[in-house]
PDB file of N, CA and C in Angstrom:
ATOM      1  N   MET A   1     -16.441   4.427 -87.839  1.00  0.00           N
ATOM      2  CA  MET A   1     -17.728   4.971 -87.462  1.00  0.00           C
ATOM      3  C   MET A   1     -17.510   6.378 -86.915  1.00  0.00           C
ATOM      4  N   THR A   2     -18.444   7.264 -87.180  1.00  0.00           N
ATOM      5  CA  THR A   2     -18.322   8.623 -86.660  1.00  0.00           C
ATOM      6  C   THR A   2     -18.850   8.689 -85.231  1.00  0.00           C
ATOM      7  N   ALA A   3     -18.378   9.683 -84.503  1.00  0.00           N
ATOM      8  CA  ALA A   3     -18.833   9.880 -83.126  1.00  0.00           C
ATOM      9  C   ALA A   3     -20.334  10.163 -83.092  1.00  0.00           C
ATOM     10  N   ASN A   4     -20.837  10.935 -84.050  1.00  0.00           N
ATOM     11  CA  ASN A   4     -22.271  11.253 -84.075  1.00  0.00           C
ATOM     12  C   ASN A   4     -23.127  10.012 -84.295  1.00  0.00           C
ATOM     13  N   LYS A   5     -22.707   9.132 -85.190  1.00  0.00           N
ATOM     14  CA  LYS A   5     -23.461   7.897 -85.430  1.00  0.00           C
ATOM     15  C   LYS A   5     -23.462   7.024 -84.179  1.00  0.00           C
ATOM     16  N   LEU A   6     -22.318   6.930 -83.507  1.00  0.00           N
ATOM     17  CA  LEU A   6     -22.240   6.142 -82.281  1.00  0.00           C
ATOM     18  C   LEU A   6     -23.139   6.737 -81.199  1.00  0.00           C
ATOM     19  N   ARG A   7     -23.175   8.068 -81.087  1.00  0.00           N
ATOM     20  CA  ARG A   7     -24.072   8.726 -80.126  1.00  0.00           C
ATOM     21  C   ARG A   7     -25.527   8.344 -80.391  1.00  0.00           C
ATOM     22  N   GLN A   8     -25.929   8.369 -81.654  1.00  0.00           N
ATOM     23  CA  GLN A   8     -27.310   8.028 -82.013  1.00  0.00           C
ATOM     24  C   GLN A   8     -27.657   6.606 -81.593  1.00  0.00           C
ATOM     25  N   ILE A   9     -26.730   5.684 -81.779  1.00  0.00           N
ATOM     26  CA  ILE A   9     -26.984   4.280 -81.445  1.00  0.00           C
ATOM     27  C   ILE A   9     -26.995   4.070 -79.935  1.00  0.00           C
ATOM     28  N   VAL A  10     -25.971   4.571 -79.264  1.00  0.00           N
ATOM     29  CA  VAL A  10     -25.778   4.281 -77.842  1.00  0.00           C
ATOM     30  C   VAL A  10     -26.719   5.080 -76.945  1.00  0.00           C
ATOM     31  N   LEU A  11     -26.995   6.315 -77.294  1.00  0.00           N
ATOM     32  CA  LEU A  11     -27.758   7.187 -76.406  1.00  0.00           C
ATOM     33  C   LEU A  11     -29.225   7.313 -76.804  1.00  0.00           C
ATOM     34  N   ARG A  12     -29.751   6.323 -77.486  1.00  0.00           N
ATOM     35  CA  ARG A  12     -31.163   6.359 -77.886  1.00  0.00           C
ATOM     36  C   ARG A  12     -32.058   6.222 -76.659  1.00  0.00           C
ATOM     37  N   THR A  13     -33.304   6.641 -76.814  1.00  0.00           N
ATOM     38  CA  THR A  13     -34.289   6.515 -75.746  1.00  0.00           C
ATOM     39  C   THR A  13     -35.412   5.622 -76.237  1.00  0.00           C
ATOM     40  N   PRO A  14     -35.801   4.587 -75.523  1.00  0.00           N
ATOM     41  CA  PRO A  14     -35.180   4.153 -74.269  1.00  0.00           C
ATOM     42  C   PRO A  14     -33.835   3.483 -74.543  1.00  0.00           C
ATOM     43  N   PHE A  15     -32.967   3.533 -73.552  1.00  0.00           N
ATOM     44  CA  PHE A  15     -31.635   2.955 -73.686  1.00  0.00           C
ATOM     45  C   PHE A  15     -31.717   1.446 -73.873  1.00  0.00           C
ATOM     46  N   ARG A  16     -30.865   0.939 -74.746  1.00  0.00           N
ATOM     47  CA  ARG A  16     -30.694  -0.515 -74.904  1.00  0.00           C
ATOM     48  C   ARG A  16     -29.213  -0.822 -74.772  1.00  0.00           C
ATOM     49  N   ARG A  17     -28.898  -1.918 -74.095  1.00  0.00           N
ATOM     50  CA  ARG A  17     -27.504  -2.328 -73.927  1.00  0.00           C
ATOM     51  C   ARG A  17     -26.878  -2.568 -75.301  1.00  0.00           C
ATOM     52  N   VAL A  18     -25.600  -2.187 -75.438  1.00  0.00           N
ATOM     53  CA  VAL A  18     -24.906  -2.396 -76.709  1.00  0.00           C
ATOM     54  C   VAL A  18     -23.542  -3.028 -76.474  1.00  0.00           C
ATOM     55  N   ARG A  19     -23.067  -3.690 -77.503  1.00  0.00           N
ATOM     56  CA  ARG A  19     -21.700  -4.203 -77.527  1.00  0.00           C
ATOM     57  C   ARG A  19     -20.996  -3.518 -78.692  1.00  0.00           C
ATOM     58  N   ILE A  20     -19.915  -2.819 -78.361  1.00  0.00           N
ATOM     59  CA  ILE A  20     -19.083  -2.172 -79.367  1.00  0.00           C
ATOM     60  C   ILE A  20     -17.912  -3.111 -79.627  1.00  0.00           C
ATOM     61  N   THR A  21     -17.696  -3.471 -80.882  1.00  0.00           N
ATOM     62  CA  THR A  21     -16.560  -4.315 -81.233  1.00  0.00           C
ATOM     63  C   THR A  21     -15.542  -3.456 -81.961  1.00  0.00           C
ATOM     64  N   LEU A  22     -14.317  -3.469 -81.451  1.00  0.00           N
ATOM     65  CA  LEU A  22     -13.250  -2.688 -82.060  1.00  0.00           C
ATOM     66  C   LEU A  22     -12.637  -3.459 -83.228  1.00  0.00           C
ATOM     67  N   GLN A  23     -11.870  -2.766 -84.057  1.00  0.00           N
ATOM     68  CA  GLN A  23     -11.252  -3.392 -85.221  1.00  0.00           C
ATOM     69  C   GLN A  23     -10.309  -4.528 -84.846  1.00  0.00           C
ATOM     70  N   ASN A  24      -9.749  -4.492 -83.638  1.00  0.00           N
ATOM     71  CA  ASN A  24      -8.853  -5.573 -83.208  1.00  0.00           C
ATOM     72  C   ASN A  24      -9.624  -6.754 -82.620  1.00  0.00           C
ATOM     73  N   GLY A  25     -10.966  -6.669 -82.613  1.00  0.00           N
ATOM     74  CA  GLY A  25     -11.807  -7.754 -82.129  1.00  0.00           C
ATOM     75  C   GLY A  25     -12.244  -7.633 -80.686  1.00  0.00           C
ATOM     76  N   ASP A  26     -11.710  -6.666 -79.944  1.00  0.00           N
ATOM     77  CA  ASP A  26     -12.085  -6.499 -78.537  1.00  0.00           C
ATOM     78  C   ASP A  26     -13.538  -6.042 -78.411  1.00  0.00           C
ATOM     79  N   PRO A  27     -14.337  -6.744 -77.587  1.00  0.00           N
ATOM     80  CA  PRO A  27     -15.709  -6.299 -77.337  1.00  0.00           C
ATOM     81  C   PRO A  27     -15.763  -5.367 -76.128  1.00  0.00           C
ATOM     82  N   ILE A  28     -16.556  -4.313 -76.222  1.00  0.00           N
ATOM     83  CA  ILE A  28     -16.765  -3.372 -75.125  1.00  0.00           C
ATOM     84  C   ILE A  28     -18.271  -3.306 -74.888  1.00  0.00           C
ATOM     85  N   ASP A  29     -18.733  -3.777 -73.734  1.00  0.00           N
ATOM     86  CA  ASP A  29     -20.158  -3.744 -73.419  1.00  0.00           C
ATOM     87  C   ASP A  29     -20.510  -2.450 -72.694  1.00  0.00           C
ATOM     88  N   VAL A  30     -21.607  -1.842 -73.110  1.00  0.00           N
ATOM     89  CA  VAL A  30     -22.123  -0.628 -72.482  1.00  0.00           C
ATOM     90  C   VAL A  30     -23.488  -0.983 -71.901  1.00  0.00           C
ATOM     91  N   GLY A  31     -23.550  -1.080 -70.572  1.00  0.00           N
ATOM     92  CA  GLY A  31     -24.774  -1.503 -69.910  1.00  0.00           C
ATOM     93  C   GLY A  31     -25.639  -0.374 -69.402  1.00  0.00           C
ATOM     94  N   HIS A  32     -25.115   0.854 -69.458  1.00  0.00           N
ATOM     95  CA  HIS A  32     -25.873   2.007 -68.957  1.00  0.00           C
ATOM     96  C   HIS A  32     -25.337   3.254 -69.655  1.00  0.00           C
ATOM     97  N   PRO A  33     -26.196   4.207 -70.033  1.00  0.00           N
ATOM     98  CA  PRO A  33     -25.724   5.381 -70.770  1.00  0.00           C
ATOM     99  C   PRO A  33     -24.752   6.260 -69.989  1.00  0.00           C
ATOM    100  N   GLU A  34     -24.781   6.186 -68.663  1.00  0.00           N
ATOM    101  CA  GLU A  34     -23.864   7.003 -67.869  1.00  0.00           C
ATOM    102  C   GLU A  34     -22.454   6.423 -67.813  1.00  0.00           C
ATOM    103  N   THR A  35     -22.241   5.249 -68.407  1.00  0.00           N
ATOM    104  CA  THR A  35     -20.913   4.641 -68.381  1.00  0.00           C
ATOM    105  C   THR A  35     -20.106   4.934 -69.637  1.00  0.00           C
ATOM    106  N   ILE A  36     -20.648   5.748 -70.554  1.00  0.00           N
ATOM    107  CA  ILE A  36     -19.928   6.061 -71.781  1.00  0.00           C
ATOM    108  C   ILE A  36     -19.879   7.569 -71.998  1.00  0.00           C
ATOM    109  N   GLY A  37     -18.717   8.038 -72.419  1.00  0.00           N
ATOM    110  CA  GLY A  37     -18.537   9.432 -72.803  1.00  0.00           C
ATOM    111  C   GLY A  37     -18.038   9.470 -74.235  1.00  0.00           C
ATOM    112  N   ILE A  38     -18.663  10.295 -75.062  1.00  0.00           N
ATOM    113  CA  ILE A  38     -18.318  10.338 -76.481  1.00  0.00           C
ATOM    114  C   ILE A  38     -17.997  11.767 -76.880  1.00  0.00           C
ATOM    115  N   THR A  39     -16.782  11.983 -77.391  1.00  0.00           N
ATOM    116  CA  THR A  39     -16.419  13.251 -78.010  1.00  0.00           C
ATOM    117  C   THR A  39     -16.090  12.948 -79.468  1.00  0.00           C
ATOM    118  N   ASP A  40     -15.828  13.979 -80.244  1.00  0.00           N
ATOM    119  CA  ASP A  40     -15.479  13.743 -81.642  1.00  0.00           C
ATOM    120  C   ASP A  40     -14.148  13.007 -81.782  1.00  0.00           C
ATOM    121  N   ALA A  41     -13.271  13.131 -80.784  1.00  0.00           N
ATOM    122  CA  ALA A  41     -11.939  12.531 -80.870  1.00  0.00           C
ATOM    123  C   ALA A  41     -11.790  11.229 -80.099  1.00  0.00           C
ATOM    124  N   LEU A  42     -12.508  11.082 -78.975  1.00  0.00           N
ATOM    125  CA  LEU A  42     -12.323   9.913 -78.110  1.00  0.00           C
ATOM    126  C   LEU A  42     -13.641   9.392 -77.558  1.00  0.00           C
ATOM    127  N   ILE A  43     -13.623   8.105 -77.249  1.00  0.00           N
ATOM    128  CA  ILE A  43     -14.733   7.458 -76.557  1.00  0.00           C
ATOM    129  C   ILE A  43     -14.151   6.821 -75.307  1.00  0.00           C
ATOM    130  N   VAL A  44     -14.809   7.040 -74.175  1.00  0.00           N
ATOM    131  CA  VAL A  44     -14.364   6.467 -72.903  1.00  0.00           C
ATOM    132  C   VAL A  44     -15.527   5.668 -72.326  1.00  0.00           C
ATOM    133  N   VAL A  45     -15.259   4.404 -71.970  1.00  0.00           N
ATOM    134  CA  VAL A  45     -16.277   3.538 -71.382  1.00  0.00           C
ATOM    135  C   VAL A  45     -15.778   3.051 -70.032  1.00  0.00           C
ATOM    136  N   ASN A  46     -16.563   3.308 -68.992  1.00  0.00           N
ATOM    137  CA  ASN A  46     -16.255   2.786 -67.658  1.00  0.00           C
ATOM    138  C   ASN A  46     -16.686   1.331 -67.643  1.00  0.00           C
ATOM    139  N   ARG A  47     -15.714   0.435 -67.499  1.00  0.00           N
ATOM    140  CA  ARG A  47     -15.997  -1.003 -67.543  1.00  0.00           C
ATOM    141  C   ARG A  47     -16.186  -1.599 -66.150  1.00  0.00           C
ATOM    142  N   GLY A  48     -16.162  -0.745 -65.123  1.00  0.00           N
ATOM    143  CA  GLY A  48     -16.321  -1.224 -63.754  1.00  0.00           C
ATOM    144  C   GLY A  48     -15.027  -1.789 -63.207  1.00  0.00           C
ATOM    145  N   HIS A  49     -15.000  -2.006 -61.917  1.00  0.00           N
ATOM    146  CA  HIS A  49     -13.827  -2.578 -61.237  1.00  0.00           C
ATOM    147  C   HIS A  49     -12.546  -1.820 -61.590  1.00  0.00           C
ATOM    148  N   ASP A  50     -12.611  -0.484 -61.562  1.00  0.00           N
ATOM    149  CA  ASP A  50     -11.446   0.366 -61.824  1.00  0.00           C
ATOM    150  C   ASP A  50     -10.844   0.146 -63.204  1.00  0.00           C
ATOM    151  N   SER A  51     -11.664  -0.132 -64.195  1.00  0.00           N
ATOM    152  CA  SER A  51     -11.187  -0.372 -65.553  1.00  0.00           C
ATOM    153  C   SER A  51     -11.959   0.515 -66.523  1.00  0.00           C
ATOM    154  N   ILE A  52     -11.226   1.162 -67.434  1.00  0.00           N
ATOM    155  CA  ILE A  52     -11.868   1.951 -68.480  1.00  0.00           C
ATOM    156  C   ILE A  52     -11.300   1.536 -69.833  1.00  0.00           C
ATOM    157  N   ALA A  53     -12.081   1.778 -70.860  1.00  0.00           N
ATOM    158  CA  ALA A  53     -11.624   1.580 -72.235  1.00  0.00           C
ATOM    159  C   ALA A  53     -11.632   2.942 -72.905  1.00  0.00           C
ATOM    160  N   VAL A  54     -10.541   3.278 -73.566  1.00  0.00           N
ATOM    161  CA  VAL A  54     -10.420   4.546 -74.279  1.00  0.00           C
ATOM    162  C   VAL A  54     -10.033   4.217 -75.719  1.00  0.00           C
ATOM    163  N   PHE A  55     -10.805   4.731 -76.668  1.00  0.00           N
ATOM    164  CA  PHE A  55     -10.517   4.448 -78.070  1.00  0.00           C
ATOM    165  C   PHE A  55     -11.083   5.564 -78.940  1.00  0.00           C
ATOM    166  N   GLU A  56     -10.678   5.577 -80.199  1.00  0.00           N
ATOM    167  CA  GLU A  56     -11.140   6.577 -81.153  1.00  0.00           C
ATOM    168  C   GLU A  56     -12.343   6.035 -81.925  1.00  0.00           C
ATOM    169  N   PRO A  57     -13.247   6.909 -82.354  1.00  0.00           N
ATOM    170  CA  PRO A  57     -14.414   6.442 -83.111  1.00  0.00           C
ATOM    171  C   PRO A  57     -14.034   5.610 -84.339  1.00  0.00           C
ATOM    172  N   GLU A  58     -12.921   5.936 -84.968  1.00  0.00           N
ATOM    173  CA  GLU A  58     -12.485   5.216 -86.164  1.00  0.00           C
ATOM    174  C   GLU A  58     -12.098   3.770 -85.872  1.00  0.00           C
ATOM    175  N   GLN A  59     -11.869   3.428 -84.602  1.00  0.00           N
ATOM    176  CA  GLN A  59     -11.499   2.066 -84.225  1.00  0.00           C
ATOM    177  C   GLN A  59     -12.714   1.144 -84.090  1.00  0.00           C
ATOM    178  N   VAL A  60     -13.919   1.697 -84.163  1.00  0.00           N
ATOM    179  CA  VAL A  60     -15.136   0.899 -83.993  1.00  0.00           C
ATOM    180  C   VAL A  60     -15.434   0.151 -85.290  1.00  0.00           C
ATOM    181  N   ALA A  61     -15.504  -1.181 -85.183  1.00  0.00           N
ATOM    182  CA  ALA A  61     -15.816  -2.017 -86.343  1.00  0.00           C
ATOM    183  C   ALA A  61     -17.304  -2.325 -86.425  1.00  0.00           C
ATOM    184  N   ALA A  62     -17.957  -2.499 -85.254  1.00  0.00           N
ATOM    185  CA  ALA A  62     -19.382  -2.855 -85.244  1.00  0.00           C
ATOM    186  C   ALA A  62     -20.007  -2.470 -83.916  1.00  0.00           C
ATOM    187  N   VAL A  63     -21.312  -2.242 -83.956  1.00  0.00           N
ATOM    188  CA  VAL A  63     -22.095  -1.984 -82.744  1.00  0.00           C
ATOM    189  C   VAL A  63     -23.366  -2.809 -82.863  1.00  0.00           C
ATOM    190  N   GLU A  64     -23.684  -3.558 -81.807  1.00  0.00           N
ATOM    191  CA  GLU A  64     -24.901  -4.365 -81.826  1.00  0.00           C
ATOM    192  C   GLU A  64     -25.630  -4.236 -80.504  1.00  0.00           C
ATOM    193  N   TYR A  65     -26.944  -4.314 -80.569  1.00  0.00           N
ATOM    194  CA  TYR A  65     -27.742  -4.327 -79.349  1.00  0.00           C
ATOM    195  C   TYR A  65     -27.670  -5.721 -78.750  1.00  0.00           C
ATOM    196  N   VAL A  66     -27.568  -5.795 -77.432  1.00  0.00           N
ATOM    197  CA  VAL A  66     -27.527  -7.085 -76.744  1.00  0.00           C
ATOM    198  C   VAL A  66     -28.649  -7.127 -75.718  1.00  0.00           C
ATOM    199  N   GLU A  67     -29.165  -8.306 -75.507  1.00  0.00           N
ATOM    200  CA  GLU A  67     -30.247  -8.489 -74.548  1.00  0.00           C
ATOM    201  C   GLU A  67     -29.688  -8.552 -73.139  1.00  0.00           C
ATOM    202  N   ARG A  68     -30.443  -8.031 -72.214  1.00  0.00           N
ATOM    203  CA  ARG A  68     -30.061  -8.084 -70.805  1.00  0.00           C
ATOM    204  C   ARG A  68     -30.160  -9.521 -70.335  1.00  0.00           C
ATOM    205  N   LYS A  69     -29.154  -9.951 -69.605  1.00  0.00           N
ATOM    206  CA  LYS A  69     -29.178 -11.296 -69.038  1.00  0.00           C
ATOM    207  C   LYS A  69     -30.160 -11.313 -67.877  1.00  0.00           C
ATOM    208  N   ARG A  70     -30.998 -12.314 -67.844  1.00  0.00           N
ATOM    209  CA  ARG A  70     -31.995 -12.435 -66.781  1.00  0.00           C
ATOM    210  C   ARG A  70     -31.578 -13.519 -65.805  1.00  0.00           C
ATOM    211  N   ALA A  71     -31.921 -13.297 -64.563  1.00  0.00           N
ATOM    212  CA  ALA A  71     -31.621 -14.291 -63.534  1.00  0.00           C
ATOM    213  C   ALA A  71     -32.475 -15.532 -63.773  1.00  0.00           C
ATOM    214  N   ARG A  72     -31.865 -16.676 -63.563  1.00  0.00           N
ATOM    215  CA  ARG A  72     -32.599 -17.929 -63.731  1.00  0.00           C
ATOM    216  C   ARG A  72     -33.445 -18.203 -62.503  1.00  0.00           C
ATOM    217  N   ARG A  73     -34.645 -18.656 -62.737  1.00  0.00           N
ATOM    218  CA  ARG A  73     -35.527 -19.045 -61.630  1.00  0.00           C
ATOM    219  C   ARG A  73     -35.505 -20.554 -61.516  1.00  0.00           C
ATOM    220  N   GLU A  74     -35.419 -21.003 -60.315  1.00  0.00           N
ATOM    221  CA  GLU A  74     -35.398 -22.454 -60.068  1.00  0.00           C
ATOM    222  C   GLU A  74     -36.778 -22.937 -59.715  1.00  0.00           C
TER     223      GLU A  74
END
């Protein structure tokens, strides 16, 4: 996938949560647009808890929109 195509998907307005799946099968969830940085050469995702994912656009196998998990009401 190209960096420009990924930008179009991830940074759309209004923002929707996405799951990026890498070619090795690793899922990377993006819950907010400020947690991802995209250049032509690299993508960096802040995964929280002092963890980041760094990968190249060519490593992206799929991108899908995911629904926000809602709190259960009792």
